[in-house]
Amino acid sequence: MIREYERKIFQKYFLERDSLIAEIVIIGDEVLLGIVREENASYIIEELTKRGFIVRRVVIIGDNLDEIGAVIKDAFKRGAQLVITTGGLGPTEDDLTLDAVSKAFNIPLEVDQKCVERIKSFYGENVPKSAFQMARRLKGAKIYPSPLGLAPAQLIIMDKEKFLLILPGPPREVRTLLPRILDEIAKIIGRKVKCSIRFYVNAREAEITDILAEVIKKFGVYAKALVSLCQGGKLPIELVCFGENMEKCEEKLSIVKKYFCEKVRKIFNRKCLDEEF
């Protein structure tokens, strides 16, 4: 019950205050079957939060045409401004991401001639017919060629400030392509900065749950006791917020920390520590 209460407080007073919401869709039967380890989500989350996005959901789904389209549609219906997909852009029959988006959003597929030339240059005279599947683009999409593969990333502005970013699946390609594209999106939407501080308190999580909920509600920041990192009775507290600039963001967290620590001092007669030991 405590966890559910914290979640509702977080949803209402932190998540809903910040409009930069993103969702991530990892696509591939090979991931669900345990053949390939999923390595993209954590990296994408890090890059998104650096630019002021809050990731609300990460979903892993198989290579199913209708499911891919439905999951992306649902993400936008929930209010996501940016949906990022990885996988399903290769030359095989089960690479269905572009077909799924085309069907779900009624966006025609067309051949990108520059992609065709890249494929021909790579294979030479004997180009497999299936390779040209990677030369397709969704009409109106901006193409970002991958220096490490033949299937490009594609960015579509769905509606005003709603974006769909379709990335290849290989992690090294995601790491090569993503930062530049996110910087472009952030400039259009309005970039924010993320800042965080960590300090320690000699308390158990259950003792400070109400204080954490009060901080989230009062200040609109993320506040979490990191129980998994607790050592020697010192419980780490992480505060996170997003702002227009780093100075204001850090100033706000300083005020929040002071408020939290004063509450702990009054209730438990304990001090907050800047260091773990």
XYZ file of C-alpha atoms in Angstrom:
277
model
C 0.000 0.000 0.000
C 2.863 2.371 0.749
C 4.336 1.812 -2.712
C 0.982 2.443 -4.396
C 0.490 5.638 -2.388
C 3.947 6.881 -3.376
C 3.229 6.076 -7.012
C -0.005 8.085 -7.014
C 1.672 11.054 -5.347
C 4.506 10.905 -7.891
C 2.047 10.685 -10.786
C -0.056 13.623 -9.636
C 2.480 16.097 -8.332
C 5.637 15.379 -10.321
C 4.867 13.601 -13.579
C 1.822 15.684 -14.462
C 3.649 18.968 -13.855
C 6.193 18.293 -16.572
C 4.943 18.035 -20.125
C 7.999 16.357 -21.660
C 6.767 12.776 -21.557
C 8.408 9.941 -23.498
C 7.707 6.244 -23.931
C 10.003 3.555 -25.316
C 8.964 0.509 -27.345
C 11.529 -2.270 -27.771
C 10.574 -4.530 -30.681
C 11.830 -8.039 -31.392
C 10.896 -11.665 -30.846
C 14.572 -12.368 -30.212
C 14.434 -10.211 -27.073
C 11.305 -11.885 -25.708
C 12.746 -15.339 -26.406
C 15.906 -14.550 -24.464
C 18.122 -14.925 -27.523
C 19.291 -11.302 -27.470
C 19.766 -9.305 -24.282
C 17.927 -5.982 -24.228
C 20.545 -3.213 -23.933
C 18.855 -0.146 -25.384
C 16.260 0.975 -22.847
C 18.570 2.093 -20.030
C 20.766 4.069 -22.426
C 17.777 5.758 -24.075
C 16.362 6.666 -20.653
C 19.664 8.283 -19.645
C 19.787 10.342 -22.825
C 16.151 11.396 -22.513
C 16.379 12.509 -18.894
C 19.482 14.568 -19.682
C 17.263 16.608 -21.981
C 14.383 17.050 -19.568
C 12.157 14.173 -20.665
C 10.410 11.926 -18.182
C 10.143 8.334 -19.368
C 6.753 7.067 -18.315
C 6.823 3.577 -19.777
C 9.105 1.022 -21.430
C 7.475 -1.853 -23.320
C 9.035 -4.904 -24.973
C 6.903 -6.513 -27.666
C 7.328 -9.077 -30.410
C 7.349 -8.745 -34.176
C 3.589 -8.490 -34.565
C 2.225 -5.999 -37.097
C -0.973 -5.028 -35.294
C 0.521 -5.050 -31.803
C 3.352 -2.710 -32.782
C 0.915 -0.184 -34.211
C -1.466 -0.468 -31.266
C 1.263 0.009 -28.652
C 2.579 3.150 -30.362
C -0.941 4.552 -30.727
C -1.678 3.894 -27.062
C 1.496 5.726 -26.035
C 0.380 8.873 -27.839
C -3.141 8.526 -26.419
C -1.616 8.537 -22.916
C -0.062 11.903 -23.703
C 3.477 11.004 -24.738
C 5.152 13.731 -26.756
C 7.891 11.415 -27.923
C 7.707 7.699 -28.652
C 10.947 5.897 -29.474
C 11.027 2.440 -31.024
C 14.016 0.185 -31.571
C 14.197 -2.823 -33.859
C 12.256 -4.198 -36.793
C 14.005 -2.242 -39.568
C 16.041 -5.024 -41.164
C 15.599 -6.966 -44.428
C 13.714 -10.019 -43.134
C 10.010 -10.829 -43.225
C 9.608 -10.288 -39.500
C 11.024 -6.740 -39.619
C 7.637 -5.055 -39.484
C 8.049 -1.724 -37.710
C 7.631 0.505 -40.766
C 4.694 -1.538 -42.053
C 3.054 -1.366 -38.625
C 3.401 2.414 -38.379
C 2.216 2.832 -41.958
C -0.907 0.794 -41.269
C -1.680 2.245 -37.831
C -1.314 5.908 -38.826
C -2.182 5.684 -42.524
C 1.236 6.958 -43.620
C 2.344 5.745 -47.071
C 5.686 4.009 -47.500
C 7.993 5.170 -50.269
C 11.478 4.377 -51.530
C 14.299 6.666 -50.455
C 16.728 6.883 -53.341
C 19.704 7.828 -51.183
C 19.159 4.678 -49.131
C 18.990 2.664 -52.340
C 22.355 4.050 -53.418
C 23.912 3.239 -50.044
C 22.688 -0.345 -50.293
C 24.036 -0.702 -53.835
C 27.359 0.761 -52.767
C 27.599 -1.692 -49.875
C 26.714 -4.865 -51.803
C 28.143 -4.018 -55.204
C 26.668 -5.824 -58.200
C 24.947 -8.635 -56.293
C 22.399 -6.869 -54.121
C 19.965 -9.258 -52.384
C 16.413 -8.286 -53.248
C 15.445 -8.263 -49.575
C 18.061 -5.591 -48.827
C 15.966 -2.954 -50.579
C 13.401 -3.320 -47.784
C 15.806 -1.149 -45.779
C 15.462 1.646 -48.356
C 11.830 2.295 -47.499
C 10.777 5.394 -45.641
C 7.548 6.669 -44.166
C 6.315 9.619 -46.196
C 7.364 12.875 -44.562
C 9.923 11.239 -42.278
C 13.360 12.739 -41.795
C 16.043 10.155 -42.514
C 19.173 9.692 -40.400
C 21.589 7.272 -42.087
C 23.399 4.946 -39.724
C 27.188 4.908 -40.136
C 27.163 1.358 -38.780
C 24.284 -0.181 -40.728
C 22.045 0.140 -43.773
C 18.668 0.753 -42.119
C 18.352 4.454 -41.223
C 16.598 5.995 -38.263
C 13.410 7.874 -39.125
C 11.777 10.802 -37.331
C 8.159 11.750 -37.923
C 6.331 14.764 -36.530
C 2.950 13.211 -35.837
C 0.950 16.213 -34.654
C 2.347 19.594 -33.608
C 4.771 18.633 -30.833
C 4.371 14.850 -30.991
C 7.282 12.888 -32.392
C 7.843 9.274 -33.379
C 11.483 8.233 -33.567
C 12.152 4.860 -35.184
C 15.621 3.472 -34.484
C 17.472 0.339 -35.622
C 17.833 -2.383 -33.007
C 21.613 -2.885 -32.608
C 22.767 -1.013 -29.468
C 25.876 0.438 -31.100
C 23.708 2.027 -33.793
C 21.322 3.427 -31.179
C 24.256 4.991 -29.322
C 25.593 6.514 -32.518
C 22.312 7.972 -33.753
C 20.328 8.953 -30.679
C 22.117 11.978 -29.112
C 22.043 14.116 -32.252
C 18.392 13.351 -32.984
C 17.296 14.049 -29.406
C 19.113 17.378 -29.468
C 17.119 18.355 -32.553
C 13.836 17.321 -30.925
C 14.692 19.132 -27.693
C 15.299 22.371 -29.597
C 11.862 22.141 -31.186
C 9.961 21.215 -28.026
C 11.911 23.426 -25.642
C 14.841 21.885 -23.861
C 14.946 21.541 -20.094
C 17.749 20.440 -17.819
C 17.833 17.702 -15.233
C 19.606 18.069 -11.914
C 19.794 15.813 -8.897
C 21.340 15.600 -5.453
C 21.878 12.692 -3.099
C 22.253 12.783 0.651
C 21.850 10.299 3.493
C 19.697 9.895 6.564
C 19.862 7.434 9.438
C 16.323 6.111 9.059
C 14.279 3.299 7.617
C 12.240 3.819 4.473
C 8.905 3.290 6.228
C 9.743 6.046 8.716
C 10.167 8.732 6.064
C 7.531 7.699 3.512
C 5.136 10.469 4.532
C 7.902 13.073 4.365
C 8.874 11.950 0.863
C 5.254 12.127 -0.284
C 4.914 15.598 1.234
C 8.050 16.805 -0.559
C 6.809 15.525 -3.929
C 3.414 17.136 -3.386
C 4.711 20.460 -2.094
C 7.634 21.041 -4.471
C 6.852 18.931 -7.544
C 10.182 17.096 -7.498
C 11.083 13.424 -7.587
C 12.089 12.184 -4.138
C 13.060 8.588 -3.497
C 14.690 6.521 -0.772
C 17.203 4.232 -2.497
C 16.831 1.193 -0.281
C 18.939 -1.038 -2.529
C 21.941 1.259 -1.937
C 21.557 1.478 1.836
C 24.667 0.516 3.821
C 25.547 0.809 7.471
C 22.127 2.183 8.362
C 22.596 5.233 6.118
C 19.653 5.489 3.713
C 20.355 7.400 0.458
C 17.763 9.992 -0.558
C 17.700 11.112 -4.193
C 16.035 14.359 -5.261
C 15.511 15.084 -8.963
C 13.919 17.991 -10.773
C 13.782 19.537 -14.218
C 14.094 23.233 -14.935
C 14.782 25.876 -17.529
C 18.397 26.230 -16.404
C 20.798 24.450 -14.076
C 21.170 27.301 -11.594
C 17.451 27.526 -10.844
C 17.148 23.753 -10.776
C 19.949 23.358 -8.225
C 18.591 26.230 -6.143
C 15.217 24.511 -5.956
C 16.741 21.209 -4.853
C 18.729 22.988 -2.155
C 15.473 24.375 -0.751
C 13.819 20.959 -0.941
C 16.722 19.262 0.815
C 16.659 21.833 3.609
C 12.916 21.313 4.046
C 13.264 17.519 4.111
C 16.150 17.535 6.584
C 14.368 19.960 8.880
C 11.387 17.604 8.968
C 13.650 14.665 9.819
C 15.338 16.667 12.575
C 12.056 17.743 14.161
C 10.377 14.337 14.003
C 13.296 11.972 14.691
C 15.996 14.280 16.077
C 18.369 13.039 13.357
C 20.599 14.848 10.888
C 21.013 14.477 7.154
C 24.504 13.646 5.938
C 26.081 14.736 2.668
C 28.378 11.689 2.692
C 27.525 8.043 3.228
C 30.098 7.537 5.973
